[in-house]
XYZ file of C-alpha atoms in Angstrom:
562
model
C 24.949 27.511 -6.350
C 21.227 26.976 -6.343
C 18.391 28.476 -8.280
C 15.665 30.310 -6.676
C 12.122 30.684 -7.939
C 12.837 29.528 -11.488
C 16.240 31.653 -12.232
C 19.228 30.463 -12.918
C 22.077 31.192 -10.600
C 25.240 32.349 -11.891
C 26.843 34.630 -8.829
C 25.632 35.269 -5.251
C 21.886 36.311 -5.123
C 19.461 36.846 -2.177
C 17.602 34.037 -0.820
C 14.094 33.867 -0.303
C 11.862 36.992 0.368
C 14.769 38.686 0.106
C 15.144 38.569 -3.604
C 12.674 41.443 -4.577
C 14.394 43.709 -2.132
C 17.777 43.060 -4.186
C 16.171 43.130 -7.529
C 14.443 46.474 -6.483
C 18.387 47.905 -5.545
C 20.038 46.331 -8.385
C 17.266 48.084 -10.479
C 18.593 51.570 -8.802
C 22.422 50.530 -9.437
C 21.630 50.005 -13.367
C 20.364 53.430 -13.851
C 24.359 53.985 -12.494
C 25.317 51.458 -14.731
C 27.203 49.878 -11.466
C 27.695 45.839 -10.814
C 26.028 45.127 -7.821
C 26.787 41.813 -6.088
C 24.189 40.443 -3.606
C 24.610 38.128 -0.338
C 21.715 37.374 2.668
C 22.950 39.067 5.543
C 22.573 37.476 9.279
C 18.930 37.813 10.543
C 16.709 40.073 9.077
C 18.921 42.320 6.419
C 20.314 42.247 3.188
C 24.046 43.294 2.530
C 24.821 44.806 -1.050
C 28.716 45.518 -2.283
C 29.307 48.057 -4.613
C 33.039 48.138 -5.738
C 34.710 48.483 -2.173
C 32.252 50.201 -0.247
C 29.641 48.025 2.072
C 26.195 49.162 3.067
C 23.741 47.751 5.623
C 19.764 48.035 5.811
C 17.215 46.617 7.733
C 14.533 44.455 5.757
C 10.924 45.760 5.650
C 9.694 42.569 3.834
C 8.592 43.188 0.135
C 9.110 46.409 -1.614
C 7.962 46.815 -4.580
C 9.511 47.773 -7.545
C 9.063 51.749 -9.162
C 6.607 52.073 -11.438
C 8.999 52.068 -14.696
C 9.860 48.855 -13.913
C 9.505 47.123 -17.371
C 10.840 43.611 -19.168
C 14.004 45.622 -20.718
C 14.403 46.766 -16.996
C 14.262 43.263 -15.540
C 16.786 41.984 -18.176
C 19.005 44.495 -17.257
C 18.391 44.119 -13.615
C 18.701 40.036 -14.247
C 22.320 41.347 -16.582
C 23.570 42.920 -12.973
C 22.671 40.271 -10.526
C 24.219 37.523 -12.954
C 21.095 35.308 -13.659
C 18.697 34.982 -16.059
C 14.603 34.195 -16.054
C 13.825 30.829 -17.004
C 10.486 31.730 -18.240
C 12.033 33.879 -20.649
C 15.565 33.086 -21.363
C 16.901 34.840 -24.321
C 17.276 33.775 -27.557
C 20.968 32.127 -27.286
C 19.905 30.318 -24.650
C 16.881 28.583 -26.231
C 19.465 27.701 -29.125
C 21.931 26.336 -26.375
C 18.351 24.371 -25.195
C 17.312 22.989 -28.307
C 20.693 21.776 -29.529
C 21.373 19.745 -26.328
C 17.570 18.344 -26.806
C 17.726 17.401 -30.717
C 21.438 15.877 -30.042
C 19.574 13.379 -27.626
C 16.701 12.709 -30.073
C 19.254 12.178 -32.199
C 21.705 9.526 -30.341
C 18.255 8.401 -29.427
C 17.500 7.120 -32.736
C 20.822 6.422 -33.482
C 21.171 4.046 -30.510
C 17.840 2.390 -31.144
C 17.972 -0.706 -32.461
C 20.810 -1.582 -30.061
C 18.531 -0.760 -27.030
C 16.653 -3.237 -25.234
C 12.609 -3.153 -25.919
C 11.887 -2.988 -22.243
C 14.228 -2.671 -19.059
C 12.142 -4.899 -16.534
C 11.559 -2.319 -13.551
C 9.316 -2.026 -10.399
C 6.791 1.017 -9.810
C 8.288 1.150 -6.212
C 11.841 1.489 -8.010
C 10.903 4.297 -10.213
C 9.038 5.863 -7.784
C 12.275 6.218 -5.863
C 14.370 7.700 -8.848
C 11.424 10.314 -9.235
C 9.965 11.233 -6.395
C 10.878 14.527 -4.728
C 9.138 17.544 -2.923
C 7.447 20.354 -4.983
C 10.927 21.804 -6.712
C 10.858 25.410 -5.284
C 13.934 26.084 -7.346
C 14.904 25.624 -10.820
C 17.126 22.681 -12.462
C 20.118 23.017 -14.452
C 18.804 21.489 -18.255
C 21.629 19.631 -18.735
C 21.088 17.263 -15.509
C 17.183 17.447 -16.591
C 18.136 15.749 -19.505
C 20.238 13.348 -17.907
C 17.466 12.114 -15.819
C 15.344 11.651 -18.950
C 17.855 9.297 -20.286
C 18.844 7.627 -17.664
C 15.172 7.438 -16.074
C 12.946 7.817 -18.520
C 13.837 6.419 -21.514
C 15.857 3.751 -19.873
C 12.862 2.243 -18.363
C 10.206 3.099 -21.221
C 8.265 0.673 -23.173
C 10.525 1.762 -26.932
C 7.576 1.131 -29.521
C 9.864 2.661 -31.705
C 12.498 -0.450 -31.277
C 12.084 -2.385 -34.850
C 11.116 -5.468 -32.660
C 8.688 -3.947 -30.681
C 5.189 -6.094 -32.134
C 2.904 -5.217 -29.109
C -0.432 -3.761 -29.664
C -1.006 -0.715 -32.472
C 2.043 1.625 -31.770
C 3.389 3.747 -33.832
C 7.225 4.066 -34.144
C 6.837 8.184 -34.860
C 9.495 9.683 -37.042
C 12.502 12.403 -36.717
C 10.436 14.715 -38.875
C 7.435 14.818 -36.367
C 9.626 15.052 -33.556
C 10.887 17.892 -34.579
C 7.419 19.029 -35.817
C 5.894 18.623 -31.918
C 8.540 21.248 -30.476
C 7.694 23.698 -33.304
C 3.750 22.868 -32.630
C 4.810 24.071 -28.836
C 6.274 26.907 -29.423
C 3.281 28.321 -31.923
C 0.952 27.258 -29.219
C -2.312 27.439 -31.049
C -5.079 26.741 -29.799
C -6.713 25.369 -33.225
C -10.712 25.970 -31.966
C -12.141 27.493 -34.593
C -10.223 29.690 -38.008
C -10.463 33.166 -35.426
C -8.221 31.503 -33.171
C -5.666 29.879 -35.381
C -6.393 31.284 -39.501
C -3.382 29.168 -40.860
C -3.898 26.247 -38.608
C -7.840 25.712 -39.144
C -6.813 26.067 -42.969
C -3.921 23.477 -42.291
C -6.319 20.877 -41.233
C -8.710 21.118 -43.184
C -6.152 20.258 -46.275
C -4.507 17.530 -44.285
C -8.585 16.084 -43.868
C -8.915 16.573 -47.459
C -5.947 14.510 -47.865
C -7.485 11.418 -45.284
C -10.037 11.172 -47.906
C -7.945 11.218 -51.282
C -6.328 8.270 -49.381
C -9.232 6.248 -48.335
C -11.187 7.111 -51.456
C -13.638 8.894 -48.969
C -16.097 11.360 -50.617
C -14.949 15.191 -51.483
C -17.663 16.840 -50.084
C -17.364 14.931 -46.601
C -15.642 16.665 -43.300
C -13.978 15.481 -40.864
C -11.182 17.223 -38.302
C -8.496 15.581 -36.044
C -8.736 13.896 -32.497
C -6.811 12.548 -29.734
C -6.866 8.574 -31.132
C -9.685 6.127 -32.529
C -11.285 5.987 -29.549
C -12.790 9.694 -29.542
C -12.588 9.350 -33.327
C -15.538 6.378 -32.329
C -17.495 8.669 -29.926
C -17.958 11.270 -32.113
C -18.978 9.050 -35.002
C -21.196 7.298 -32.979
C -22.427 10.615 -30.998
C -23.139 11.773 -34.913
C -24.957 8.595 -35.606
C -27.160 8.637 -32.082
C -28.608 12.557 -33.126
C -29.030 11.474 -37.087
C -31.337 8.446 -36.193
C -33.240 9.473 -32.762
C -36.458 10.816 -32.997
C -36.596 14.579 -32.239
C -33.068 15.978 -30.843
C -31.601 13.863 -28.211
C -28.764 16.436 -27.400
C -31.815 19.005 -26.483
C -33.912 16.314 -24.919
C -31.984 13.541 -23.553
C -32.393 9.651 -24.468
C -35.762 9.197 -22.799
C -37.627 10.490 -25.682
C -35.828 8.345 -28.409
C -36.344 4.809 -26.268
C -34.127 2.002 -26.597
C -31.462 2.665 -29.303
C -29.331 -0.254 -30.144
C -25.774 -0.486 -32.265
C -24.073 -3.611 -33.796
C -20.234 -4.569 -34.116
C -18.530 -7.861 -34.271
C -17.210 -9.283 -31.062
C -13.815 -8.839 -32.691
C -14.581 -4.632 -32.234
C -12.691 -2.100 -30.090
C -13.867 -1.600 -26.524
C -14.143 2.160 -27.591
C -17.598 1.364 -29.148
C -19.261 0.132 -25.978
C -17.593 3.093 -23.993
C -18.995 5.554 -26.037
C -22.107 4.076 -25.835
C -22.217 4.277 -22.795
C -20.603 7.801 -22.117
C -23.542 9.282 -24.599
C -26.384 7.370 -22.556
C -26.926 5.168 -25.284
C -25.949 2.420 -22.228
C -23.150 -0.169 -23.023
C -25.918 -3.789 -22.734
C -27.579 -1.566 -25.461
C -24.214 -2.370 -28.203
C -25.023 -6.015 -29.458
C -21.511 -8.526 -29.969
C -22.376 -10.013 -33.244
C -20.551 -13.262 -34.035
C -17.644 -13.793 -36.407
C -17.103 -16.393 -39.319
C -13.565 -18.883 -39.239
C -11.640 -15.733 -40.819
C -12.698 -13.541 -38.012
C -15.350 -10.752 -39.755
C -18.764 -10.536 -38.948
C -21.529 -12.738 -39.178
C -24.126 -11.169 -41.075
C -26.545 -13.988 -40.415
C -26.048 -13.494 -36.707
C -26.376 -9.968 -37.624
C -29.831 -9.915 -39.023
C -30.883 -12.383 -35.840
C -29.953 -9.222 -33.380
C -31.790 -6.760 -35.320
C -34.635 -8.499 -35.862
C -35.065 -9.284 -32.349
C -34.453 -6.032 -30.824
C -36.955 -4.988 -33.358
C -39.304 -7.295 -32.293
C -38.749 -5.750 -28.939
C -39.664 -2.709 -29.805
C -36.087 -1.043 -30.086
C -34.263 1.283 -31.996
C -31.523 -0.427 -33.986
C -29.742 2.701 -35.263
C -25.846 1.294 -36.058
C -23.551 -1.232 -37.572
C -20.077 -1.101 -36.959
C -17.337 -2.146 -39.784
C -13.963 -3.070 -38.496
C -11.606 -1.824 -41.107
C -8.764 -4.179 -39.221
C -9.641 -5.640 -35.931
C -6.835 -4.602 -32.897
C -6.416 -8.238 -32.286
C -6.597 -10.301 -35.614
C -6.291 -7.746 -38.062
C -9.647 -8.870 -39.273
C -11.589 -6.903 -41.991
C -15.461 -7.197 -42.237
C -17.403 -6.777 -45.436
C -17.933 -3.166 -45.976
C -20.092 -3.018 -49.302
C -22.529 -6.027 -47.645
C -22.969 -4.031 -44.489
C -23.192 -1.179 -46.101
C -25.918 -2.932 -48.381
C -27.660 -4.226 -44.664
C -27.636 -0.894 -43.565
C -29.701 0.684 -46.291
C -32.232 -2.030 -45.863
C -32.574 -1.390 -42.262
C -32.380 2.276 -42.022
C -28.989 2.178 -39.897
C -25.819 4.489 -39.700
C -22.522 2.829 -40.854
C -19.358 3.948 -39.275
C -16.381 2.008 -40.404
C -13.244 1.330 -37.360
C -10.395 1.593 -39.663
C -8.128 3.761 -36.477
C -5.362 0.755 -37.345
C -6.459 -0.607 -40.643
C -7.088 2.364 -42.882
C -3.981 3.459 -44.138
C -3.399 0.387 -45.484
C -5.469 2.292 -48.245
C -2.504 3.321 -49.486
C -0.302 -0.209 -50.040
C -1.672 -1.839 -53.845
C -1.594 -4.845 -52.104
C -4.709 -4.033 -49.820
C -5.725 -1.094 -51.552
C -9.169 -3.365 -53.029
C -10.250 -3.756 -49.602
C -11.245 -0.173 -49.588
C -13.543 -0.416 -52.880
C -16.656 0.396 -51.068
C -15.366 2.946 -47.971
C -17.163 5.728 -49.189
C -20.689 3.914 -48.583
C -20.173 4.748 -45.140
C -21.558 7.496 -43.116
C -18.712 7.795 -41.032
C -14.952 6.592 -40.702
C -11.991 6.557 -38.014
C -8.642 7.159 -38.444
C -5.447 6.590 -36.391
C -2.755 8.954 -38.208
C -0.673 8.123 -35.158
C -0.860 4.418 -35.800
C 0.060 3.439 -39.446
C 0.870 7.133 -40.636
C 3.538 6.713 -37.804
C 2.502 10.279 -36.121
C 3.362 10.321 -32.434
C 0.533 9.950 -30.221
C -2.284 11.920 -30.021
C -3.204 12.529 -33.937
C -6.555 10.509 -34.454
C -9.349 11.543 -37.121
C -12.932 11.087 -37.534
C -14.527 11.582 -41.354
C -18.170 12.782 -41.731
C -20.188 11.996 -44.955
C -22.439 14.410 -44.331
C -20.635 17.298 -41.851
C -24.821 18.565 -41.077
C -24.889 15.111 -38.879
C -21.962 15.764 -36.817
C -23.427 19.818 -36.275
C -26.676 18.786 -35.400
C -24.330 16.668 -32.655
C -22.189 19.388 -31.461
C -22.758 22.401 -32.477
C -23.110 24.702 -29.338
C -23.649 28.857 -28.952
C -22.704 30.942 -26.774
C -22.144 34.847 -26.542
C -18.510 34.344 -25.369
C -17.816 32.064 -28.696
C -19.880 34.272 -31.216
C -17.939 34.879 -34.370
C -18.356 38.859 -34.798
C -17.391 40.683 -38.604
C -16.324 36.533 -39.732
C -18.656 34.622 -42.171
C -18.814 31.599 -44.284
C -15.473 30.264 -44.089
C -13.905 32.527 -41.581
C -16.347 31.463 -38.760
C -15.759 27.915 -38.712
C -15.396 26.292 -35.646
C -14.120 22.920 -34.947
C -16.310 23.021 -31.744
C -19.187 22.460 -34.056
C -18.264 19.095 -35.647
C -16.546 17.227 -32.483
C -16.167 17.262 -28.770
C -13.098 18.894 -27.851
C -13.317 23.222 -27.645
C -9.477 23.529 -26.724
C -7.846 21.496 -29.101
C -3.556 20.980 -29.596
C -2.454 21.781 -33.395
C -2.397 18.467 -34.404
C -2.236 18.967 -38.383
C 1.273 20.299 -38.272
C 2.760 16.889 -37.448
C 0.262 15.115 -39.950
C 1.439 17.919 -42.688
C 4.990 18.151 -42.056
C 5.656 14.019 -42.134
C 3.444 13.773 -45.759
C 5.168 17.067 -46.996
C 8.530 15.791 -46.166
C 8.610 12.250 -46.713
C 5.529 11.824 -49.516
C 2.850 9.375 -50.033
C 4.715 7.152 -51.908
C 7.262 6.550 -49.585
C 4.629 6.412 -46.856
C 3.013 3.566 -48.684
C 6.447 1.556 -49.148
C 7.024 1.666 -45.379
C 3.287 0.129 -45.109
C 3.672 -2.426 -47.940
C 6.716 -3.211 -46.295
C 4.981 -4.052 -42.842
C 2.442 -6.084 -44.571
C 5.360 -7.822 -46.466
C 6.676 -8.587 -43.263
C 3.985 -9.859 -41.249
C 3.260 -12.236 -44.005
C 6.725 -13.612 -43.907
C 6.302 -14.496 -40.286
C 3.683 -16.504 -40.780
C 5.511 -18.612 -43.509
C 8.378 -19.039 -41.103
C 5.540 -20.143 -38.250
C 4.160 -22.152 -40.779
C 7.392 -23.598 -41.948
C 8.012 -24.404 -38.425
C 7.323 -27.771 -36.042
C 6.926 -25.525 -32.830
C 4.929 -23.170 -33.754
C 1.561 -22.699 -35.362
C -0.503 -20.081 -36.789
C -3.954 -19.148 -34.722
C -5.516 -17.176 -37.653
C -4.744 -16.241 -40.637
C -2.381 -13.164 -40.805
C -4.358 -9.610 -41.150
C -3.075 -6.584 -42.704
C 0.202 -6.680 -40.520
C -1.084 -8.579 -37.500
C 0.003 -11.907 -36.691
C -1.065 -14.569 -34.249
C 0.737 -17.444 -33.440
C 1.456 -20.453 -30.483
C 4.520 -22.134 -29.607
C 3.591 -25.918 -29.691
C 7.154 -27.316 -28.293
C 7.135 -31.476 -29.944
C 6.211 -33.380 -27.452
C 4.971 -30.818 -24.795
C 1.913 -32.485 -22.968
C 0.481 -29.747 -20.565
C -1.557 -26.836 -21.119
C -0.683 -24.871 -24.204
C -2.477 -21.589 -23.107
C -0.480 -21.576 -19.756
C 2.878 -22.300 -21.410
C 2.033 -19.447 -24.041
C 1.586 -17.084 -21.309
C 4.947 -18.264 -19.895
C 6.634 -17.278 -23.133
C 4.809 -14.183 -23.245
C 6.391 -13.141 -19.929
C 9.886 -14.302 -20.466
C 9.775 -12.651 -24.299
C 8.954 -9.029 -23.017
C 11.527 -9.531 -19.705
C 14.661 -10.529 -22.192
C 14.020 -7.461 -23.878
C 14.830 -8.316 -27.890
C 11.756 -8.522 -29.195
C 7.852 -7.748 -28.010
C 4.763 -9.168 -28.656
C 1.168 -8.948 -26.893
C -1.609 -11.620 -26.504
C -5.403 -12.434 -27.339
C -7.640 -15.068 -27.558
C -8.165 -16.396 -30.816
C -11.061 -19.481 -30.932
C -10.855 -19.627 -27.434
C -6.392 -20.040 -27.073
C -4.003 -18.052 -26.023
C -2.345 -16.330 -28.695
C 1.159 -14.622 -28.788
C 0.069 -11.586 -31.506
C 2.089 -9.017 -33.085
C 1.347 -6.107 -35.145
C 4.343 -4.878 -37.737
C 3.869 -1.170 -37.439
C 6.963 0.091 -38.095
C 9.400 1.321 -41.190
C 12.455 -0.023 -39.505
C 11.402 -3.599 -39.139
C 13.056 -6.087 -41.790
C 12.958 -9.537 -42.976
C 15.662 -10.203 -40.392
C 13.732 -8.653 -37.618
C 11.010 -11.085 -38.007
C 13.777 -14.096 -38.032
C 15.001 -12.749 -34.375
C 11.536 -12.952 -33.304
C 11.200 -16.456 -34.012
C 14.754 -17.094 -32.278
C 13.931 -14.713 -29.639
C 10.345 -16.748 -29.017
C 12.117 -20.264 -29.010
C 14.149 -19.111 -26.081
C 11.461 -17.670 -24.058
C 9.807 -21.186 -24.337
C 12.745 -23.412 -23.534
C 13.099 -21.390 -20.441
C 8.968 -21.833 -20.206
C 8.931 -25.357 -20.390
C 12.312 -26.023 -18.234
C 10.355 -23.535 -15.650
């Protein structure tokens, strides 16, 4: 049997344009409380059977149902004809739905560790298991799931494997998947406290609880994003409208001149993107140089300013990395923050991987002077271990980010609300529609607790610095940089290898993330080729790190045979 237009098929139904004429019959055969049972008749007509007796009618096309034709009606009709509406299944069917989907998160995280990281795979081959016309018709769930785990999640990248050590990814957590389908089926869209009371209320007590961690100011604001990088933009869109002359969101950037920003050459990407999203122009962010540790220069700092002062510029930024994506580096907040009050300039602090390490004792000192800053980003879904899609971005003064945002128009107006009732996230950041985000963020704190939260990140930190005493401990490997927060990078160094190290190192890279037992990343620390890692996830143990190391010495055997 086959479905048609999104309904399930259970017995014979009409096919085609053929099904409104049958619904509008069956809908005459329940007011007779009669079972109706529907073929498509040769040609043009549709055949109905009623008990014994057979009746034929020409087809006129679509009719149209009577005018008490209602939802009740359409179950009943959708009772008679044996299948049931897919948009609106009833409510033992979304139980049957949901059971078969939390059983597979379920064996999902059961069966993780025992997974391979990555299933090597081809575009073209996926492409092949995938592709398929517009689906007129609707699937049976049960083979949709089987194609997710035999498709999808066979051949996804699992950053939730305890030796996957590529880039910042969060592992997420059973709570928060269970947390996203509830999100879904609320569907709110959290734009201001009119459209979603609970929800705006929600976030603003999971914001005031980003701040109790960082040490952040009480009277700051702040609301939730899709990652660090908008978490940037908006800091630095806040920053841009604080420090121009006049109002550069009413007048443009010709008015304010040349406006320049700082950040270590060790800073995201995400700051020159902005820059150059909000016109500030990407040649316009200066890469200050970074000390043997990897944090800024502020020598080299003062040198840019002065010059583009000289120049007749605008400096109006520094940039703190609170954890740098490739080194885990950590620049001096209170001595920027002490530069930036001599030189007029906005400090927003990176800390979208870094921050939460806030909450471990053994880095907690590292956030002594945080609250010197004007502005901060967060990654929840990083080292808070939220799925993707839950960044932050903290205001020290909220009038900043309004004078950058805040936008009227008759459609929007707040009418009978005031003070507190007519917030409106719209004002404060650059999304309008915007996903409920705070649930996940509330329901993994509520559930698990801080304390436990800052274990699991102790625990990373723990680990990462074990690896580098095994690296260290080693004669064919060697440490690139000291380790950061959880990040460490490394080299094999084979005794008695002669050719290039940075082109074996790639080698090893390759062959690491093919085998599939462990997964690192790269970058380029003092000019090499580093294999990097970032523990990010409370699964990962002592052991874990060991395999690496294993796992790493067989990639580069095969390198160096190859």
């Amino acid at each position: 049997m086959r479905d048609i237009l999104g309904v399930r098929h259970i017995s014979q139904q009409p096919q085609g344009g053929h099904q409104d004429q049958a619904l509008m019959l069956a809908h005459q055969k329940l007011k007779r409380r009669q079972i109706a049972h529907f073929g498509r008749c040769d040609g043009c007509r549709v055949v109905f059977r009623t008990f014994n007796r057979y009746r034929r009618q020409e087809c006129q096309g679509f009719h149209p149902f009577s005018t008490d034709y209602n939802s009740k009606t359409r179950a009943g009709v959708y009772a008679i004809l044996g299948y049931m509406d897919k948009l609106m299944p009833p409510p033992d069917e979304i139980r049957a739905l949901g059971r078969a989907a939390v059983e597979q998160v379920a064996a999902c995280y059961e069966t993780l560790r025992d997974r391979p990281v990555l299933v090597p795979t081809t575009s073209r081959a996926l492409r092949d298991l995938l592709d398929e016309p517009l689906p007129q018709a609707g699937t049976d769930f049960d083979s949709l799931l089987k194609t997710l785990d035999d498709v999808i999640a066979r051949y996804s990248r699992h950053s939730a494997h305890p030796r996957f050590f590529g880039y910042v990814s969060s592992p997420g957590t059973p709570v928060t998947s269970i947390g996203s389908m509830l999100a879904a089926a609320l569907n709110i869209n959290v734009t201001c406290w009119r459209s979603g009371p609970a929800a705006t209320d929600l976030e603003h007590v999971t914001i005031d609880w980003m701040k109790e961690i960082l040490g952040y100011p009480a009277q700051a604001g702040g609301l939730l994003v899709s990652g660090g990088s908008m978490a940037n933009f908006a800091a630095l869109a806040a920053a841009r409208s604080a420090k121009a002359p006049g109002s550069v969101v009413r007048d443009g950037m010709a008015a304010a001149g040349r406006m320049c920003a700082y950040v270590s050459s060790e800073g995201h990407f995400s700051i020159s993107k902005a820059a150059g999203m909000l016109g500030i122009g990407e040649s316009n962010v200066r890469s200050v140089a970074t000390n043997e540790r990897m944090e800024i220069d502020l020598g080299d700092l003062d040198r840019l300013v002065q010059e583009d002062l000289a120049a007749g510029y605008r400096p109006f930024c520094v940039v703190a990395n609170a954890g740098t994506t490739a080194a885990g580096a950590f620049d001096p907040t209170r001595d920027l923050a002490d530069f930036a009050r001599r030189h007029g300039l906005w400090l927003h602090v990176d800390a979208a991987y870094g921050g939460f390490a806030a909450l471990a004792p053994s880095t907690r000192h590292l956030f002594a002077h945080i609250a010197e800053a004007d502005s901060v980003a967060l990654d929840p879904h990083k080292w808070l271990y939220l799925p993707v899609g839950c960044g932050c971005v903290l205001y020290k003064d909220p009038s900043t980010a309004y004078a950058a945002f805040s936008h009227a128009a008759d459609y929007t107006r707040a009418i009978g609300l005031e003070r507190d009732e007519a917030f409106a996230f719209w004002d404060y950041g650059p999304e309008l529609s915007r996903p409920f985000r705070a649930l996940d963020l509330w329901l993994l704190i509520k559930y698990t607790g801080a304390a436990r939260l800052a274990e699991a990140v102790e625990q990373n930190i723990a680990c990462a610095q074990y690896f580098g005493e095994l690296v260290k401990a080693s004669s064919d490997c060697e440490m690139l940089a000291p380790v950061g927060l959880s990040i460490f990078c490394f080299r094999a160094t084979p005794p008695g290898y002669e050719g290039d190290l940075n082109a074996l190192n790639e080698r090893v890279l390759v062959n690491l993330q093919r085998a599939g037992s462990s997964y690192l990343s790269n970058a380029r620390v003092h000019g090499k080729f580093a294999l990097r890692g970032c523990v990010l996830n409370y699964r990962t143990t002592r052991r874990d790190m060991e395999i690496l190391l294993e796992d790493v010495r067989r990639a580069y055997s095969d390198a160096a045979r190859g």
